[in-house]
CSV table of C-alpha atoms and ligand atoms in Angstrom, one decimal:
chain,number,residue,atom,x,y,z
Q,1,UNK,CA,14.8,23.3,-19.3
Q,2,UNK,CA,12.9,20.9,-16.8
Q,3,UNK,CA,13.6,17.6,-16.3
Q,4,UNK,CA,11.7,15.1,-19.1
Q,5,UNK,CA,10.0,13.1,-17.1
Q,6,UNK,CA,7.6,12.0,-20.0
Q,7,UNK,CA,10.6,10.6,-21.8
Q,8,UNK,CA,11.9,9.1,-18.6
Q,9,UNK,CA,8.6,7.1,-17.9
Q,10,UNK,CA,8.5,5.6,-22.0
Q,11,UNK,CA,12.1,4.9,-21.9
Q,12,UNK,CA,11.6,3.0,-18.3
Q,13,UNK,CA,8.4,1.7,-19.5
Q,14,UNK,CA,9.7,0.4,-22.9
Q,15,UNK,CA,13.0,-1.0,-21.2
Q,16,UNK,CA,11.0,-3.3,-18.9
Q,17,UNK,CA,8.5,-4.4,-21.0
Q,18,UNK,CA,11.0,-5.8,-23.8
Q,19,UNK,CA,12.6,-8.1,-21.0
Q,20,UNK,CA,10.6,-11.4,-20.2
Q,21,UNK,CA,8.4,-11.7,-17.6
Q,22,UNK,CA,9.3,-13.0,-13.9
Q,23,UNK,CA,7.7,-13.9,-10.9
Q,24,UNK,CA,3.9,-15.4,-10.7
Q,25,UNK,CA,0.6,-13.4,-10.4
Q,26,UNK,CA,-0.7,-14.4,-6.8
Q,27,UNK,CA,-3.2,-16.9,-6.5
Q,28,UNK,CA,-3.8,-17.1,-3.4
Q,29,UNK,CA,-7.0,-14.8,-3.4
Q,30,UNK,CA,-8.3,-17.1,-6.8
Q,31,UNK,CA,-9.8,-13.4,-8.2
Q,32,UNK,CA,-7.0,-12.0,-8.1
Q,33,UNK,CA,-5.1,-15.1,-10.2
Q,34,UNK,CA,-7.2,-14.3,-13.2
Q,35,UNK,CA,-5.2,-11.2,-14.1
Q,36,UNK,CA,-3.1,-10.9,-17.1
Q,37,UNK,CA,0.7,-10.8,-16.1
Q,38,UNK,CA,1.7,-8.9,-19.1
Q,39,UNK,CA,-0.5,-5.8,-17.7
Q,40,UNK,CA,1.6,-3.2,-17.3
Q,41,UNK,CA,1.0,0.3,-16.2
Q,42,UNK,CA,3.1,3.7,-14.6
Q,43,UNK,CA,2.2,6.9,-13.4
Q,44,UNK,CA,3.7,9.8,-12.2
Q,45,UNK,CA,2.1,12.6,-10.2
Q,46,UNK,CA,4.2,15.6,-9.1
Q,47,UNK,CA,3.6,18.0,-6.5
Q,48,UNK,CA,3.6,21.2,-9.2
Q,49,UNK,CA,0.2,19.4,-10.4
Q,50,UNK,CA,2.1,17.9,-13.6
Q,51,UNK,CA,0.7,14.1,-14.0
Q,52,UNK,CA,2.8,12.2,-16.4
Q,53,UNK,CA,2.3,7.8,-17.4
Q,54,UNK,CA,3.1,5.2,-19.8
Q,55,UNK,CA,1.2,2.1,-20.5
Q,56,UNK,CA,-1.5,0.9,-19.1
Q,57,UNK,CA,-1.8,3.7,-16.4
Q,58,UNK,CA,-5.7,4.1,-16.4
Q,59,UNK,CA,-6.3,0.5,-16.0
Q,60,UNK,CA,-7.6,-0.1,-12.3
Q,61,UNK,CA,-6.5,-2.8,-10.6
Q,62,UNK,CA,-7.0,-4.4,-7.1
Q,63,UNK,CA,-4.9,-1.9,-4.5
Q,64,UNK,CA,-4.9,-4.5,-1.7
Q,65,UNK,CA,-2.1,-3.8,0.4
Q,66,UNK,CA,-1.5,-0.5,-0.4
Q,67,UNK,CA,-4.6,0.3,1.4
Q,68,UNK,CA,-2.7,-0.3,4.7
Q,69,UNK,CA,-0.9,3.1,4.1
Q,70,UNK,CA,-4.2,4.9,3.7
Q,71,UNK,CA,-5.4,3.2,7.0
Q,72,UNK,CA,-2.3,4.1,8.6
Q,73,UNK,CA,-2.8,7.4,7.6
Q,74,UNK,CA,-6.5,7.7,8.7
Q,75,UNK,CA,-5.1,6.1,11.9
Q,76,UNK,CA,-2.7,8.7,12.4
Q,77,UNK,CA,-5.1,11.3,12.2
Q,78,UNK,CA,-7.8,9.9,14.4
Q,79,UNK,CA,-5.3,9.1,17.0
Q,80,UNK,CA,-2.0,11.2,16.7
Q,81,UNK,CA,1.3,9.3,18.6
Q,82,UNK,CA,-1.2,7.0,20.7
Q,83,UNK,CA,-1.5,4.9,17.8
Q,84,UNK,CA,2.5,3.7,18.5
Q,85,UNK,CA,0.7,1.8,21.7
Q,86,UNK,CA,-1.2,-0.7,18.9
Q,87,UNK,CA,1.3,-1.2,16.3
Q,88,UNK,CA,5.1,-0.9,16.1
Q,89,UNK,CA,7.7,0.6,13.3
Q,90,UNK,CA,10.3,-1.9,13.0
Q,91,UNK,CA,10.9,-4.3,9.8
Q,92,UNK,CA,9.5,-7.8,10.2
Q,93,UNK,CA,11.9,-9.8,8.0
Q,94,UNK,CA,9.2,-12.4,7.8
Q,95,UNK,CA,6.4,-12.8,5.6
Q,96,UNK,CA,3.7,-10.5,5.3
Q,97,UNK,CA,0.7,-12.8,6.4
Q,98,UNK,CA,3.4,-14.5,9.2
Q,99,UNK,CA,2.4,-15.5,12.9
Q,100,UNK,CA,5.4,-16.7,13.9
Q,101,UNK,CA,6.7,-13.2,15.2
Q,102,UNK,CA,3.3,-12.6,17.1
Q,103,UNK,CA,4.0,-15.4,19.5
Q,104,UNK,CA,7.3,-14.6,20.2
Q,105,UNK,CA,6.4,-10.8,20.9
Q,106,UNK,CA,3.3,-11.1,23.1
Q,107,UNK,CA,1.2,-10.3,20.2
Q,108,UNK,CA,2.4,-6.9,19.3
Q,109,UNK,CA,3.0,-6.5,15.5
Q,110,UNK,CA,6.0,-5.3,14.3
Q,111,UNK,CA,4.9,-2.8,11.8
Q,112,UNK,CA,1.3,-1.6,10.1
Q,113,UNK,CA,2.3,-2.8,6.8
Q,114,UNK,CA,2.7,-6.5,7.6
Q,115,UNK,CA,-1.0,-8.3,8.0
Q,116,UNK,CA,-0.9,-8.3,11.8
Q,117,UNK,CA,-0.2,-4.6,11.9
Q,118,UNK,CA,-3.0,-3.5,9.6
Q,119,UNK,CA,-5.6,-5.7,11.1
Q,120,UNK,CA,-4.3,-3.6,14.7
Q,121,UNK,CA,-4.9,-0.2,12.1
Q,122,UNK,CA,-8.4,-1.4,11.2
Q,123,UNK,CA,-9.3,-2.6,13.9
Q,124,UNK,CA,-8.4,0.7,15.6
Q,125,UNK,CA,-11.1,2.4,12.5
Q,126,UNK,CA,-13.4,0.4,13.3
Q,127,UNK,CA,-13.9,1.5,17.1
Q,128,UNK,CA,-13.9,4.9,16.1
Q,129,UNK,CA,-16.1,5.4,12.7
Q,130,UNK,CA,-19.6,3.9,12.6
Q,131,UNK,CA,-19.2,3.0,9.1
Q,132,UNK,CA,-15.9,2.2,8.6
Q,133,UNK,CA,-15.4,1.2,5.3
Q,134,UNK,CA,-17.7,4.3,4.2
Q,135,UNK,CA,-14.8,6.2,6.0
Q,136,UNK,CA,-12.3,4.4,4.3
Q,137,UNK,CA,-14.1,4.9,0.8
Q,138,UNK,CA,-14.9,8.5,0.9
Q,139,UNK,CA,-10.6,9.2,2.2
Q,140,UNK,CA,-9.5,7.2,-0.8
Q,141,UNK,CA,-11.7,8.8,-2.8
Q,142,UNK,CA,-10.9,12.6,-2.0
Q,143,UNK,CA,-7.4,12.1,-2.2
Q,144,UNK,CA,-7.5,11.0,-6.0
Q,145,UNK,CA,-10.7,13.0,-6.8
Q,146,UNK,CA,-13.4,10.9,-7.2
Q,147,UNK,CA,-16.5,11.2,-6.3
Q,148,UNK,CA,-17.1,7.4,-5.7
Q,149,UNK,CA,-14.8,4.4,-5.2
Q,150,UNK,CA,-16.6,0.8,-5.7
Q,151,UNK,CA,-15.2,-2.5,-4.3
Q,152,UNK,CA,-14.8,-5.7,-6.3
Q,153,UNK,CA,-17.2,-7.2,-5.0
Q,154,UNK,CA,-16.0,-10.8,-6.5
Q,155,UNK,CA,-12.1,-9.9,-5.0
Q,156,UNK,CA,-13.9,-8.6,-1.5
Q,157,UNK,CA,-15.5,-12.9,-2.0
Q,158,UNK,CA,-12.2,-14.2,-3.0
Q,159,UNK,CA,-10.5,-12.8,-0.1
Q,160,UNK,CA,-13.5,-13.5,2.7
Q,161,UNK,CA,-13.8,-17.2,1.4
Q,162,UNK,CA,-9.5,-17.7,1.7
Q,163,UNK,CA,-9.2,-15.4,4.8
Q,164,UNK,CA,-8.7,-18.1,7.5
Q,165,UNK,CA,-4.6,-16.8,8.0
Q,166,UNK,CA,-5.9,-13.5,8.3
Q,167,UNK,CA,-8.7,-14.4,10.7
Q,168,UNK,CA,-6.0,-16.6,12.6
Q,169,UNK,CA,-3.9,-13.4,12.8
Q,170,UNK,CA,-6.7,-11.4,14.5
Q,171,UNK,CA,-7.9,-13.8,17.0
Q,172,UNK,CA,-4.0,-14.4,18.0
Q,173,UNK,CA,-3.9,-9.8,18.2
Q,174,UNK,CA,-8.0,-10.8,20.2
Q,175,UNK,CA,-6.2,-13.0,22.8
Q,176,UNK,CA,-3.9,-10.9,23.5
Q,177,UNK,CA,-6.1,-7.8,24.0
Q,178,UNK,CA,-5.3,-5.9,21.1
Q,179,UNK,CA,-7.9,-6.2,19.3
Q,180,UNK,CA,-11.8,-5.0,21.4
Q,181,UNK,CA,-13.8,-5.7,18.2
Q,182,UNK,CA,-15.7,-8.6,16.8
Q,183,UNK,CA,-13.2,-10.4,14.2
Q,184,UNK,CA,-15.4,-11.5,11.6
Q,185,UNK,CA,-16.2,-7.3,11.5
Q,186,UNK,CA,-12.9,-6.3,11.4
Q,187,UNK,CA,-11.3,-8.8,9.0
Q,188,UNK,CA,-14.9,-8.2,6.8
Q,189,UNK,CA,-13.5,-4.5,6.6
Q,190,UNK,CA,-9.5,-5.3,5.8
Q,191,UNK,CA,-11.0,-7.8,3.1
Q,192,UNK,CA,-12.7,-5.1,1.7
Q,193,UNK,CA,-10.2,-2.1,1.5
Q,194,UNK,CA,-7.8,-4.7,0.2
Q,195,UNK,CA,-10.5,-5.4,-2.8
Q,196,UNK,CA,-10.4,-1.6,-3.6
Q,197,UNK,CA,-9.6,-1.3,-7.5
Q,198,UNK,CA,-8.2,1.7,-9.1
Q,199,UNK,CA,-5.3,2.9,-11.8
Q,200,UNK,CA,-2.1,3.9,-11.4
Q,201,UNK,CA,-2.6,7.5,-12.2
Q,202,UNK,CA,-5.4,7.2,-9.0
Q,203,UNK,CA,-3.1,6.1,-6.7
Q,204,UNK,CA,-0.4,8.0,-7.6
Q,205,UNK,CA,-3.2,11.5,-7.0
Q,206,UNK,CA,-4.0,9.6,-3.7
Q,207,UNK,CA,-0.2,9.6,-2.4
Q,208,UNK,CA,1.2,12.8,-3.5
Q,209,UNK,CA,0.0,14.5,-0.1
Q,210,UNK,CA,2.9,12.3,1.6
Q,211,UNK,CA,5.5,14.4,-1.4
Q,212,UNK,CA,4.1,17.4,-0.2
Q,213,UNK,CA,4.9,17.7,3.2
Q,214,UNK,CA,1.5,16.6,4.4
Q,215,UNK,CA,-0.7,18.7,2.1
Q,216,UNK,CA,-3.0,17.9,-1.0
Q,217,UNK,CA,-2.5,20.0,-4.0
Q,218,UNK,CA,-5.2,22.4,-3.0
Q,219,UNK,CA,-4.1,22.9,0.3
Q,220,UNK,CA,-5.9,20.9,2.9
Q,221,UNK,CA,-3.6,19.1,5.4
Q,222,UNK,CA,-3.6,15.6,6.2
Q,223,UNK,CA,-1.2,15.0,8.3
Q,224,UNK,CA,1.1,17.4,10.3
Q,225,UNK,CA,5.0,17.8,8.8
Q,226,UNK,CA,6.1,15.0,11.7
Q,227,UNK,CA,3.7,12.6,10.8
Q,228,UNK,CA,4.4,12.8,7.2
Q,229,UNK,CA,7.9,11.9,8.2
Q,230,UNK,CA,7.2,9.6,10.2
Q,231,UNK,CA,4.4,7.4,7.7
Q,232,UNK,CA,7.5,8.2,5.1
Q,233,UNK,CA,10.2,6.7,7.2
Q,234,UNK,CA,7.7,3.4,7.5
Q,235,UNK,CA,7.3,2.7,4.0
Q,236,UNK,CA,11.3,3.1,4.1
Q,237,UNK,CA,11.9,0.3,6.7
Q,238,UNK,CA,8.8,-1.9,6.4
Q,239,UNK,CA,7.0,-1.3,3.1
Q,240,UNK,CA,8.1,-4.2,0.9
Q,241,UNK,CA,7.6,-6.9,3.6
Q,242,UNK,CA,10.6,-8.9,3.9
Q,243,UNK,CA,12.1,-7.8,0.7
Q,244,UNK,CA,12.4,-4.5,2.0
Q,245,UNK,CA,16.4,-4.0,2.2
Q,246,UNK,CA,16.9,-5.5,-1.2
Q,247,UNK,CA,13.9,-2.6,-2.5
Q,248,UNK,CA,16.3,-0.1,-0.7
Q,249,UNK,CA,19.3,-1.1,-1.9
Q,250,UNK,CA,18.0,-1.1,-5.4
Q,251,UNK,CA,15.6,1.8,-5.6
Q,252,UNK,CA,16.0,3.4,-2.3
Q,253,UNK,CA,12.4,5.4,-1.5
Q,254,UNK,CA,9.8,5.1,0.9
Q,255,UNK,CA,7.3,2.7,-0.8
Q,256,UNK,CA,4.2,0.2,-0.3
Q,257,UNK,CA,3.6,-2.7,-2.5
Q,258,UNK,CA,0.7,-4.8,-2.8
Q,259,UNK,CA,-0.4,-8.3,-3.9
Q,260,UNK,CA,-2.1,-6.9,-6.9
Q,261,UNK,CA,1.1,-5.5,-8.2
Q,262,UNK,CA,1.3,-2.2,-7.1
Q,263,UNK,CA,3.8,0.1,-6.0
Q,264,UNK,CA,3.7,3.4,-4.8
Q,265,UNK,CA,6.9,5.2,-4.1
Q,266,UNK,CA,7.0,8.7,-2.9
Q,267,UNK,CA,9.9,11.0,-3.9
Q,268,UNK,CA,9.9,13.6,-1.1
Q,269,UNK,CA,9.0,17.0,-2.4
Q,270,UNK,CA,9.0,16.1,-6.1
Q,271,UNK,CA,6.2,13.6,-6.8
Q,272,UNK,CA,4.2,10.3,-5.9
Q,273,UNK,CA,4.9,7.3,-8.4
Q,274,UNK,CA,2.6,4.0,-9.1
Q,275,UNK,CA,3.8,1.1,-10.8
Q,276,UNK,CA,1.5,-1.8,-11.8
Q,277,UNK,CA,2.7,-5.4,-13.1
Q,278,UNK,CA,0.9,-8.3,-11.6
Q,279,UNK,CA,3.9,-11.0,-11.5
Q,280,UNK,CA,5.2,-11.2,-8.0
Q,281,UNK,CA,8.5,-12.2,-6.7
Q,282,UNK,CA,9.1,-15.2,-3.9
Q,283,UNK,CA,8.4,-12.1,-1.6
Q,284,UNK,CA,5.1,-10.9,-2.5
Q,285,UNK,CA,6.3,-7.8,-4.4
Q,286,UNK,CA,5.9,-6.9,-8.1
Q,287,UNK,CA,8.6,-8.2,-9.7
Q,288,UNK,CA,8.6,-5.4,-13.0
Q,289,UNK,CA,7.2,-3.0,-10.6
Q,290,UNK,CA,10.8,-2.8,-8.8
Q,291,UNK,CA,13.1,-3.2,-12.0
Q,292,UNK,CA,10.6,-0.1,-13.6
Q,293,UNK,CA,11.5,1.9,-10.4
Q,294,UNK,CA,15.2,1.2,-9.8
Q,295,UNK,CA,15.8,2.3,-13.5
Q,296,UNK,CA,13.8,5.6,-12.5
Q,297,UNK,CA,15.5,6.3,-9.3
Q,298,UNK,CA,18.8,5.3,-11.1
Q,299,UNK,CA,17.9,7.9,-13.9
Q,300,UNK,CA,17.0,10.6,-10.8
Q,301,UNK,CA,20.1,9.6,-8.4
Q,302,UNK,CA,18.1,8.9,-5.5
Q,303,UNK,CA,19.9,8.4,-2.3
Q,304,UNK,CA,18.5,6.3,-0.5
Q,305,UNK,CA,16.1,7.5,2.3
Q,306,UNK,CA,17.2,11.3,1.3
Q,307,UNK,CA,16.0,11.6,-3.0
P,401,LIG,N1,-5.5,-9.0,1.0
P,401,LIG,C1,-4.1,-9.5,1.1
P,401,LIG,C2,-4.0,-10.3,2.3
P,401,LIG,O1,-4.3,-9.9,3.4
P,401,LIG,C3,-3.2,-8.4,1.0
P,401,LIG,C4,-1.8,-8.8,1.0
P,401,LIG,C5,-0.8,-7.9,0.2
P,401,LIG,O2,-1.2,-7.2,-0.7
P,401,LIG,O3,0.4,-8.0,0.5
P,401,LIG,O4,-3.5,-11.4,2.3
């Protein structure tokens, strides 16, 4: 008999949700602080076309950093191993919106899942697509299988009217010519991709490619084998910001987390998973989002950085 993930995800789900909350819904981007904490929401996608969730999994809800892995990802494609010249692969062990690493390292992000690093990504979109965040759109969009994808418009506000760090951030990566676009464009752009809404059950579609060696269900490839390993071993070292060896140690898979309360993990050659529960921890990450996963990974005995 196969493995009951249904009855995995309601025992996960129901085992979380009975223990009181933690953590604070980020208010930092006011929109985003208007969010009920006690949302809560999983989904699990695997790569034999089987979709299973619990709770609030068809909820949408703002992606923001976990667009940096779809921008990496478009990034990779557009511009194969050159792209290593704009951004690095090393854990930051600061905070994701941090500067203080940029001066000490002649402006050369660490990763692309800390701010500086995805501002370098979309930056590096916008001098190749005219419309970049049609591009950006219309990728997120075929890998969950939509048709359209909308921004919040009032999010996309939020984050424009509080996005001075951010700007601060670019014109540090501008002065130290990494960055050959007009700021106020490229932030405009990261602002927006960040204020992308959509469910767990979405994201979890969007990811799966990176369980399946590269591919999407139906066969198209979007990245090669290598650089599927490669964006994999990234969301290994770098993708809960500075909370990232704790996230190892406790769940142990390649993953990107974002302010919203996401999560996606991948679980190479099974399955993508999403988890969605806005209360943060001091780090930035969902706080229910990691307990939900270290229970699953528990349940699967996942070795960390091999499943
Ligand atoms: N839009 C957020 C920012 O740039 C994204 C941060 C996150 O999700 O970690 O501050």
């Amino acid at each position: 008999m196969s493995y009951d993930y249904q009855s995995l995800l309601d025992r996960v789900h129901a085992t979380v949700a009975a223990q009181p909350i933690r953590g604070k819904v980020a208010d930092y981007i006011p929109a985003l602080a208007r969010v009920d904490g006690r949302r809560f929401g999983l989904a699990l996608a695997l790569t034999d076309g089987r979709v299973f969730s619990a709770g609030e999994a068809d909820e949408p809800f703002s992606i923001q950093s976990m667009s940096k892995l779809f921008t990496l990802v478009m990034a990779q494609r557009l511009y194969g191993d050159d792209l290593w010249q704009r951004v690095g692969r090393e854990p930051s062990g600061t905070a994701f919106n941090s500067l203080v690493q940029l001066e000490h390292e002649d402006g050369f992000p660490r990763n692309p899942f800390i701010n500086a690093g995805a501002l370098a990504v979309t930056n590096a979109l916008v001098s190749r697509y005219a419309q970049p965040e049609r591009a950006i759109l219309d990728f997120l969009a075929s890998l969950c299988g939509r048709k359209k994808i909308f921004i919040d418009e009032d999010v996309a506000r939020s984050e424009e009217q509080h996005g001075d760090r951010n700007r601060a951030i670019a014109y540090f990566l501008k002065a130290h010519d990494r960055f050959e676009n007009d700021v106020a464009e490229v932030t405009r752009t990261y602002f927006r991709q960040c204020a992308i809404p959509l469910t767990c059950r979405e994201l979890a579609q969007a990811a799966l490619f990176l369980a399946n060696n590269g591919t999407t269900l139906d066969g198209a490839r979007v990245l090669s084998p290598v650089q599927t390993r490669q964006t994999l071993a990234v969301m290994l070292t770098c993708g809960l910001y500075d909370g990232v060896g704790d996230f190892v140690f406790r769940v142990g898979l390649p993953a990107k987390s974002g302010v919203g309360g996401g999560i996606i993990a991948i679980l190479p050659g099974v399955g993508s998973l999403c988890v969605w529960s806005p209360p943060l921890d001091a780090r930035g990450n969902s706080a229910r989002g990691i307990d939900a996963l270290e229970l699953i990974a528990a349940d699967l005995a996942v070795v960390p950085g091999v499943l």
